């Protein structure tokens, strides 16, 4: 898969038109590959038209708006049935999309799991509920989705999704979504670690799920004020560790929260250089400590690396601890772990604007299958936009 945008100097408006045209051409190439699992030719053509509609329709990507842009009332009915009433499977399309991205941009250093809150006032859209968002720490009414993002040097785009349904577990939906995506991807790309934020859900149970699946993980954790083990028991639930390094303060002192452990070894850290979402060089102060998470099951007790990050000032670390991470990549240098976590910043930087561009949040139907088919095709459109930008700025 290649980016096809021209490189000649031009006005900003013409450049925007050129990029849109390039994204459309790349979308056609992607659809020819990722939609091969759709059995009928007319289904594959409808998928291509739907992706093209997501790219070309201004504003909200409703069936009506897209039909008006690409074909009128009859087209609206056809698009609606194709997404909400058809039975084509979205999972093979997502797996093929991950494979295309790996071929075009190389395996990502890590997957990034990112929640996506979709505020909605109506009561008829699938998954709408009045719920608490632990990442934004506030109540809202709407849908809660979980995306798994492919984050290579030049491409940041979603390839897997799950929707939290009323009565379902937030933790199960968040963790299950990324594990399902990684398993379906297969090959070298499936061996990459997952970066995710588990503040507010069960730390021990989440780490155990990834270990059982054989998927490396770098998880952002909360301060660790409680000793409970279950999700929903507070931001620090189940988030206590035993220091494993005899040369580190706190060894042999029993269970402690991650912030307490990291602050006690702050002076042992060192500067870490990394690049932000805009390509600017940044610096942090970071330290790593070998720890073990207590578990009633002896077989699940294993060594982990706890990493703390502070802002770096002229004379050393800043006072505020800005991030705490735990990972089973215990042999990875602390600086490399910190740089992996910055994939989350890249996703945050593109998820809002680019998600609106291709309508990731725009499906308002009642069926779960329709929601999955819509966000799958919107992910293909998003990937086309990302690939079209490769030669403009590989840091974007």
Short mmCIF file of C-alpha atoms in Angstrom, two decimals:
data_model
loop_
_atom_site.label_atom_id
_atom_site.label_comp_id
_atom_site.label_asym_id
_atom_site.label_seq_id
_atom_site.Cartn_x
_atom_site.Cartn_y
_atom_site.Cartn_z
CA UNK A 1 0.00 0.00 0.00
CA UNK A 2 1.51 3.32 -1.02
CA UNK A 3 0.67 6.96 -0.42
CA UNK A 4 -0.09 8.61 -3.74
CA UNK A 5 -0.26 12.33 -2.89
CA UNK A 6 1.75 14.63 -5.14
CA UNK A 7 4.68 16.52 -3.66
CA UNK A 8 4.69 19.75 -5.71
CA UNK A 9 4.23 23.05 -3.82
CA UNK A 10 0.63 24.28 -3.86
CA UNK A 11 -1.86 26.40 -1.96
CA UNK A 12 -3.33 25.13 1.31
CA UNK A 13 -6.77 24.61 -0.27
CA UNK A 14 -5.30 22.71 -3.18
CA UNK A 15 -3.17 20.69 -0.78
CA UNK A 16 -6.28 19.74 1.18
CA UNK A 17 -8.04 18.68 -2.04
CA UNK A 18 -5.00 16.68 -3.07
CA UNK A 19 -4.86 14.88 0.26
CA UNK A 20 -8.59 14.10 0.08
CA UNK A 21 -8.13 12.70 -3.41
CA UNK A 22 -5.12 10.70 -2.27
CA UNK A 23 -7.03 9.29 0.71
CA UNK A 24 -9.84 8.23 -1.62
CA UNK A 25 -7.43 6.41 -3.94
CA UNK A 26 -5.77 4.69 -0.99
CA UNK A 27 -9.21 3.78 0.37
CA UNK A 28 -10.03 2.04 -2.90
CA UNK A 29 -6.78 0.07 -2.67
CA UNK A 30 -7.46 -0.84 0.95
CA UNK A 31 -11.04 -1.92 0.27
CA UNK A 32 -9.90 -4.19 -2.56
CA UNK A 33 -7.82 -6.10 0.01
CA UNK A 34 -9.57 -5.83 3.39
CA UNK A 35 -13.09 -6.44 2.02
CA UNK A 36 -12.10 -9.62 0.17
CA UNK A 37 -13.86 -11.66 2.89
CA UNK A 38 -17.23 -10.25 1.77
CA UNK A 39 -18.64 -13.00 -0.39
CA UNK A 40 -20.52 -10.99 -3.02
CA UNK A 41 -19.15 -8.43 -5.44
CA UNK A 42 -22.02 -6.02 -4.74
CA UNK A 43 -21.17 -6.12 -1.00
CA UNK A 44 -17.55 -5.28 -1.72
CA UNK A 45 -18.65 -2.39 -3.94
CA UNK A 46 -21.04 -1.10 -1.25
CA UNK A 47 -18.23 -1.25 1.30
CA UNK A 48 -16.02 0.80 -1.01
CA UNK A 49 -18.77 3.37 -1.59
CA UNK A 50 -19.47 3.59 2.14
CA UNK A 51 -15.80 4.27 2.89
CA UNK A 52 -15.69 6.83 0.10
CA UNK A 53 -18.81 8.46 1.56
CA UNK A 54 -17.20 8.69 4.98
CA UNK A 55 -14.24 10.48 3.40
CA UNK A 56 -16.16 12.88 1.17
CA UNK A 57 -19.31 13.79 3.13
CA UNK A 58 -18.93 16.97 5.20
CA UNK A 59 -20.28 17.09 8.73
CA UNK A 60 -22.07 14.19 10.37
CA UNK A 61 -21.77 10.87 8.52
CA UNK A 62 -25.40 9.79 8.69
CA UNK A 63 -26.87 7.50 6.03
CA UNK A 64 -28.90 10.42 4.69
CA UNK A 65 -25.97 12.80 4.49
CA UNK A 66 -23.71 10.27 2.82
CA UNK A 67 -26.43 9.23 0.36
CA UNK A 68 -26.97 12.86 -0.59
CA UNK A 69 -23.28 13.12 -1.31
CA UNK A 70 -22.90 9.90 -3.27
CA UNK A 71 -26.27 8.87 -4.72
CA UNK A 72 -29.63 10.04 -3.37
CA UNK A 73 -32.58 8.36 -1.58
CA UNK A 74 -32.17 4.90 -3.11
CA UNK A 75 -28.53 5.00 -2.06
CA UNK A 76 -29.58 5.87 1.50
CA UNK A 77 -31.72 2.74 1.76
CA UNK A 78 -28.96 0.62 0.27
CA UNK A 79 -26.29 1.96 2.66
CA UNK A 80 -28.63 1.57 5.64
CA UNK A 81 -29.37 -2.06 4.82
CA UNK A 82 -25.72 -2.83 4.07
CA UNK A 83 -24.66 -1.73 7.56
CA UNK A 84 -27.67 -2.48 9.77
CA UNK A 85 -29.44 -5.36 8.02
CA UNK A 86 -26.67 -7.31 6.33
CA UNK A 87 -24.83 -10.22 7.92
CA UNK A 88 -21.27 -9.75 6.68
CA UNK A 89 -18.63 -10.35 9.35
CA UNK A 90 -16.55 -7.37 10.43
CA UNK A 91 -13.79 -9.34 12.22
CA UNK A 92 -12.00 -10.55 9.04
CA UNK A 93 -12.05 -6.99 7.68
CA UNK A 94 -10.33 -5.68 10.81
CA UNK A 95 -7.71 -8.44 10.75
CA UNK A 96 -6.98 -7.76 7.08
CA UNK A 97 -6.71 -4.03 7.82
CA UNK A 98 -4.05 -4.69 10.48
CA UNK A 99 -2.14 -6.83 7.97
CA UNK A 100 -2.29 -4.11 5.30
CA UNK A 101 -1.02 -1.51 7.76
CA UNK A 102 1.85 -3.75 8.82
CA UNK A 103 2.82 -4.26 5.17
CA UNK A 104 2.63 -0.53 4.43
CA UNK A 105 4.20 0.93 7.58
CA UNK A 106 5.97 -1.96 9.34
CA UNK A 107 5.02 -3.54 12.68
CA UNK A 108 4.11 -0.96 15.33
CA UNK A 109 6.34 -0.72 18.44
CA UNK A 110 3.15 -1.17 20.46
CA UNK A 111 -0.62 -1.33 20.25
CA UNK A 112 -2.45 1.43 22.12
CA UNK A 113 -5.82 0.77 23.75
CA UNK A 114 -7.90 3.94 24.07
CA UNK A 115 -11.43 4.49 25.45
CA UNK A 116 -13.78 6.66 23.40
CA UNK A 117 -16.76 8.25 25.14
CA UNK A 118 -19.63 9.16 22.79
CA UNK A 119 -22.16 11.48 24.49
CA UNK A 120 -25.75 10.88 23.33
CA UNK A 121 -29.01 12.27 24.66
CA UNK A 122 -31.40 9.79 23.03
CA UNK A 123 -32.45 6.45 24.44
CA UNK A 124 -32.61 4.35 21.26
CA UNK A 125 -28.98 4.05 20.14
CA UNK A 126 -27.22 0.81 21.06
CA UNK A 127 -25.21 0.92 24.28
CA UNK A 128 -26.50 4.29 25.53
CA UNK A 129 -26.52 4.53 29.31
CA UNK A 130 -25.92 7.03 32.12
CA UNK A 131 -22.51 5.88 33.36
CA UNK A 132 -19.26 6.86 35.08
CA UNK A 133 -16.17 7.28 32.91
CA UNK A 134 -13.17 6.33 35.10
CA UNK A 135 -10.65 7.92 32.72
CA UNK A 136 -12.36 11.32 32.67
CA UNK A 137 -13.59 10.83 36.26
CA UNK A 138 -17.13 12.07 35.64
CA UNK A 139 -20.62 10.89 34.81
CA UNK A 140 -22.00 11.18 31.30
CA UNK A 141 -24.85 9.82 29.21
CA UNK A 142 -23.95 8.06 26.02
CA UNK A 143 -21.92 5.19 24.59
CA UNK A 144 -18.55 3.96 25.86
CA UNK A 145 -16.37 2.40 23.19
CA UNK A 146 -12.86 0.93 23.36
CA UNK A 147 -10.50 1.23 20.41
CA UNK A 148 -7.27 -0.62 19.69
CA UNK A 149 -4.91 1.55 17.65
CA UNK A 150 -2.06 0.67 15.28
CA UNK A 151 0.77 3.14 16.06
CA UNK A 152 3.80 2.84 13.78
CA UNK A 153 6.27 5.66 13.10
CA UNK A 154 4.09 7.08 10.33
CA UNK A 155 0.58 5.77 10.99
CA UNK A 156 -1.82 6.16 13.90
CA UNK A 157 -5.19 4.54 13.20
CA UNK A 158 -7.73 2.23 14.91
CA UNK A 159 -8.09 -1.41 13.88
CA UNK A 160 -10.32 -2.92 16.58
CA UNK A 161 -13.39 -1.90 18.60
CA UNK A 162 -15.69 -2.98 21.39
CA UNK A 163 -18.81 -1.28 22.78
CA UNK A 164 -19.70 -1.42 26.47
CA UNK A 165 -23.28 -2.63 26.77
CA UNK A 166 -25.56 -1.96 29.76
CA UNK A 167 -24.86 -4.51 32.47
CA UNK A 168 -21.45 -5.47 31.04
CA UNK A 169 -18.15 -5.14 32.89
CA UNK A 170 -16.06 -2.07 31.99
CA UNK A 171 -12.88 -4.05 32.65
CA UNK A 172 -13.95 -7.06 30.60
CA UNK A 173 -14.95 -4.87 27.65
CA UNK A 174 -11.76 -2.79 27.74
CA UNK A 175 -9.34 -5.69 28.15
CA UNK A 176 -11.26 -8.16 26.01
CA UNK A 177 -11.39 -5.70 23.11
CA UNK A 178 -7.64 -5.30 22.75
CA UNK A 179 -6.87 -8.99 23.30
CA UNK A 180 -9.36 -9.97 20.60
CA UNK A 181 -7.79 -7.50 18.16
CA UNK A 182 -4.25 -8.70 18.87
CA UNK A 183 -5.20 -12.37 18.49
CA UNK A 184 -6.93 -11.74 15.15
CA UNK A 185 -4.00 -9.73 13.79
CA UNK A 186 -1.56 -12.65 14.02
CA UNK A 187 2.02 -12.65 12.78
CA UNK A 188 4.75 -10.32 14.00
CA UNK A 189 2.31 -7.50 14.69
CA UNK A 190 0.48 -9.63 17.29
CA UNK A 191 3.66 -9.97 19.33
CA UNK A 192 3.87 -6.24 20.09
CA UNK A 193 3.10 -5.01 23.61
CA UNK A 194 -0.15 -3.26 24.47
CA UNK A 195 -0.12 0.19 26.09
CA UNK A 196 -3.27 0.98 28.05
CA UNK A 197 -4.60 2.95 30.99
CA UNK A 198 -6.05 0.79 33.79
CA UNK A 199 -6.57 3.49 36.39
CA UNK A 200 -9.99 2.84 37.87
CA UNK A 201 -10.16 -0.86 36.92
CA UNK A 202 -8.57 -3.96 38.46
CA UNK A 203 -4.79 -3.85 38.20
CA UNK A 204 -4.07 -7.40 39.31
CA UNK A 205 -6.85 -9.02 37.30
CA UNK A 206 -5.89 -7.04 34.17
CA UNK A 207 -2.21 -7.97 34.42
CA UNK A 208 -3.18 -11.62 34.92
CA UNK A 209 -5.43 -11.56 31.83
CA UNK A 210 -2.58 -10.34 29.63
CA UNK A 211 -0.13 -12.84 31.14
CA UNK A 212 -2.53 -15.73 30.50
CA UNK A 213 -2.95 -14.55 26.89
CA UNK A 214 0.84 -14.27 26.42
CA UNK A 215 0.56 -10.61 25.36
CA UNK A 216 3.12 -8.14 26.82
CA UNK A 217 1.56 -5.10 28.46
CA UNK A 218 2.55 -1.63 29.68
CA UNK A 219 -0.28 -0.43 31.93
CA UNK A 220 -0.76 2.97 33.51
CA UNK A 221 -1.79 2.55 37.14
CA UNK A 222 -3.33 4.72 39.83
CA UNK A 223 -1.75 5.79 43.10
CA UNK A 224 -2.68 2.61 44.97
CA UNK A 225 -4.49 3.68 48.11
CA UNK A 226 -6.60 0.59 48.54
CA UNK A 227 -5.98 -3.10 49.03
CA UNK A 228 -9.03 -4.45 47.22
CA UNK A 229 -8.70 -6.61 44.15
CA UNK A 230 -11.77 -5.88 42.08
CA UNK A 231 -12.59 -3.29 39.48
CA UNK A 232 -14.81 -0.50 40.68
CA UNK A 233 -13.46 -0.57 44.23
CA UNK A 234 -11.73 2.79 43.76
CA UNK A 235 -8.98 4.25 41.63
CA UNK A 236 -6.26 2.39 43.50
CA UNK A 237 -8.09 -0.90 43.94
CA UNK A 238 -5.81 -3.95 44.03
CA UNK A 239 -2.82 -1.75 43.28
CA UNK A 240 -0.18 -2.74 45.85
CA UNK A 241 3.30 -4.10 45.25
CA UNK A 242 6.25 -5.74 47.00
CA UNK A 243 9.71 -4.32 46.25
CA UNK A 244 11.92 -7.11 44.88
CA UNK A 245 15.31 -5.36 44.74
CA UNK A 246 17.22 -5.70 48.02
CA UNK A 247 19.20 -2.55 47.19
CA UNK A 248 16.08 -0.38 46.97
CA UNK A 249 14.35 1.35 49.91
CA UNK A 250 11.26 -0.56 51.00
CA UNK A 251 12.62 -4.05 50.35
CA UNK A 252 11.12 -6.41 52.91
CA UNK A 253 8.71 -3.74 54.12
CA UNK A 254 5.48 -5.32 52.91
CA UNK A 255 2.94 -4.13 50.39
CA UNK A 256 3.09 -0.49 49.29
CA UNK A 257 1.37 1.71 46.75
CA UNK A 258 3.24 2.55 43.52
CA UNK A 259 3.53 6.29 44.23
CA UNK A 260 5.08 5.62 47.64
CA UNK A 261 7.60 3.18 46.15
CA UNK A 262 8.56 5.45 43.26
CA UNK A 263 9.00 8.59 45.34
CA UNK A 264 11.37 6.73 47.62
CA UNK A 265 13.69 5.95 44.67
CA UNK A 266 13.24 9.16 42.67
CA UNK A 267 16.88 10.13 43.17
CA UNK A 268 17.99 6.92 41.41
CA UNK A 269 16.34 7.97 38.15
CA UNK A 270 17.79 9.53 35.02
CA UNK A 271 16.64 11.79 32.13
CA UNK A 272 14.77 10.17 29.25
CA UNK A 273 14.44 11.75 25.82
CA UNK A 274 11.30 11.26 23.73
CA UNK A 275 9.37 12.88 20.88
CA UNK A 276 5.89 14.32 21.35
CA UNK A 277 2.93 13.96 18.99
CA UNK A 278 4.01 17.04 17.06
CA UNK A 279 7.59 15.86 16.56
CA UNK A 280 9.19 18.08 19.21
CA UNK A 281 11.96 16.69 21.44
CA UNK A 282 10.97 16.34 25.10
CA UNK A 283 12.62 15.13 28.26
CA UNK A 284 11.37 13.37 31.39
CA UNK A 285 12.95 12.04 34.56
CA UNK A 286 12.23 8.33 35.00
CA UNK A 287 13.06 5.49 37.36
CA UNK A 288 12.24 1.77 37.35
CA UNK A 289 11.87 -0.66 40.25
CA UNK A 290 11.51 -4.44 40.18
CA UNK A 291 8.32 -5.35 42.06
CA UNK A 292 5.90 -8.22 42.53
CA UNK A 293 2.14 -7.93 42.71
CA UNK A 294 0.82 -10.06 45.60
CA UNK A 295 -1.62 -12.74 44.45
CA UNK A 296 -3.35 -15.52 46.41
CA UNK A 297 -2.38 -17.92 43.60
CA UNK A 298 1.36 -18.59 43.96
CA UNK A 299 1.66 -19.55 40.28
CA UNK A 300 0.58 -16.04 39.25
CA UNK A 301 3.14 -14.21 41.36
CA UNK A 302 5.76 -12.88 39.00
CA UNK A 303 8.24 -10.06 38.75
CA UNK A 304 7.15 -6.81 37.12
CA UNK A 305 8.81 -3.48 36.39
CA UNK A 306 7.25 -0.40 37.99
CA UNK A 307 8.18 2.82 36.17
CA UNK A 308 7.66 6.37 37.39
CA UNK A 309 7.91 9.53 35.29
CA UNK A 310 8.42 13.14 36.35
CA UNK A 311 8.79 16.24 34.24
CA UNK A 312 12.45 17.15 33.77
CA UNK A 313 13.61 20.61 34.83
CA UNK A 314 16.93 22.36 34.33
CA UNK A 315 18.34 21.00 37.56
CA UNK A 316 16.71 17.58 37.62
CA UNK A 317 13.21 16.15 38.08
CA UNK A 318 10.15 18.28 38.73
CA UNK A 319 8.17 17.75 41.91
CA UNK A 320 5.07 16.20 40.33
CA UNK A 321 4.89 12.49 39.49
CA UNK A 322 3.14 12.64 36.12
CA UNK A 323 2.83 8.95 35.30
CA UNK A 324 3.15 5.49 36.85
CA UNK A 325 3.34 2.35 34.72
CA UNK A 326 3.69 -1.35 35.40
CA UNK A 327 4.92 -3.81 32.78
CA UNK A 328 5.97 -7.42 32.40
CA UNK A 329 8.75 -6.27 30.03
CA UNK A 330 11.18 -6.47 32.93
CA UNK A 331 14.29 -6.58 30.70
CA UNK A 332 13.37 -3.46 28.75
CA UNK A 333 15.33 -0.30 29.67
CA UNK A 334 13.30 2.29 31.56
CA UNK A 335 13.77 4.87 28.81
CA UNK A 336 12.36 2.48 26.20
CA UNK A 337 9.31 1.81 28.38
CA UNK A 338 8.66 5.55 28.75
CA UNK A 339 8.93 6.04 25.00
CA UNK A 340 6.42 3.23 24.40
CA UNK A 341 3.90 4.97 26.64
CA UNK A 342 4.01 8.06 24.41
CA UNK A 343 2.00 6.15 21.82
CA UNK A 344 -1.00 7.07 23.96
CA UNK A 345 -0.27 10.77 23.46
CA UNK A 346 -0.12 10.23 19.69
CA UNK A 347 -3.50 8.51 19.74
CA UNK A 348 -5.03 11.29 21.84
CA UNK A 349 -3.64 13.87 19.42
CA UNK A 350 -5.37 12.35 16.38
CA UNK A 351 -8.44 10.62 17.83
CA UNK A 352 -10.59 13.72 18.24
CA UNK A 353 -10.17 15.53 14.92
CA UNK A 354 -9.58 12.54 12.67
CA UNK A 355 -12.34 10.58 14.38
CA UNK A 356 -14.78 13.35 13.45
CA UNK A 357 -13.40 13.49 9.91
CA UNK A 358 -14.39 9.88 9.19
CA UNK A 359 -17.39 9.63 11.53
CA UNK A 360 -16.15 7.17 14.14
CA UNK A 361 -18.71 8.54 16.63
CA UNK A 362 -21.57 9.09 14.18
CA UNK A 363 -23.47 5.78 14.19
CA UNK A 364 -26.79 6.12 16.07
CA UNK A 365 -28.62 2.92 15.12
CA UNK A 366 -30.12 0.40 17.52
CA UNK A 367 -28.20 -2.74 16.49
CA UNK A 368 -24.81 -3.77 17.84
CA UNK A 369 -23.89 -5.42 14.52
CA UNK A 370 -24.62 -2.19 12.68
CA UNK A 371 -22.39 -0.27 15.09
CA UNK A 372 -19.52 -2.72 14.55
CA UNK A 373 -19.86 -2.60 10.76
CA UNK A 374 -19.92 1.20 10.78
CA UNK A 375 -16.83 1.65 12.99
CA UNK A 376 -15.01 -1.05 10.99
CA UNK A 377 -15.53 0.82 7.70
CA UNK A 378 -14.79 4.13 9.45
CA UNK A 379 -11.50 2.58 10.58
CA UNK A 380 -10.69 1.72 6.96
CA UNK A 381 -11.41 5.36 6.04
CA UNK A 382 -9.25 6.51 8.95
CA UNK A 383 -6.41 4.26 7.79
CA UNK A 384 -6.64 5.75 4.30
CA UNK A 385 -6.33 9.26 5.75
CA UNK A 386 -3.35 8.17 7.86
CA UNK A 387 -1.59 6.51 4.92
CA UNK A 388 -2.23 9.53 2.72
CA UNK A 389 -0.29 11.59 5.25
CA UNK A 390 2.81 9.40 5.31
CA UNK A 391 4.87 11.48 2.91
CA UNK A 392 3.61 14.83 4.28
CA UNK A 393 4.99 14.33 7.80
CA UNK A 394 5.98 10.93 9.17
CA UNK A 395 5.62 12.29 12.72
CA UNK A 396 1.94 13.27 12.26
#
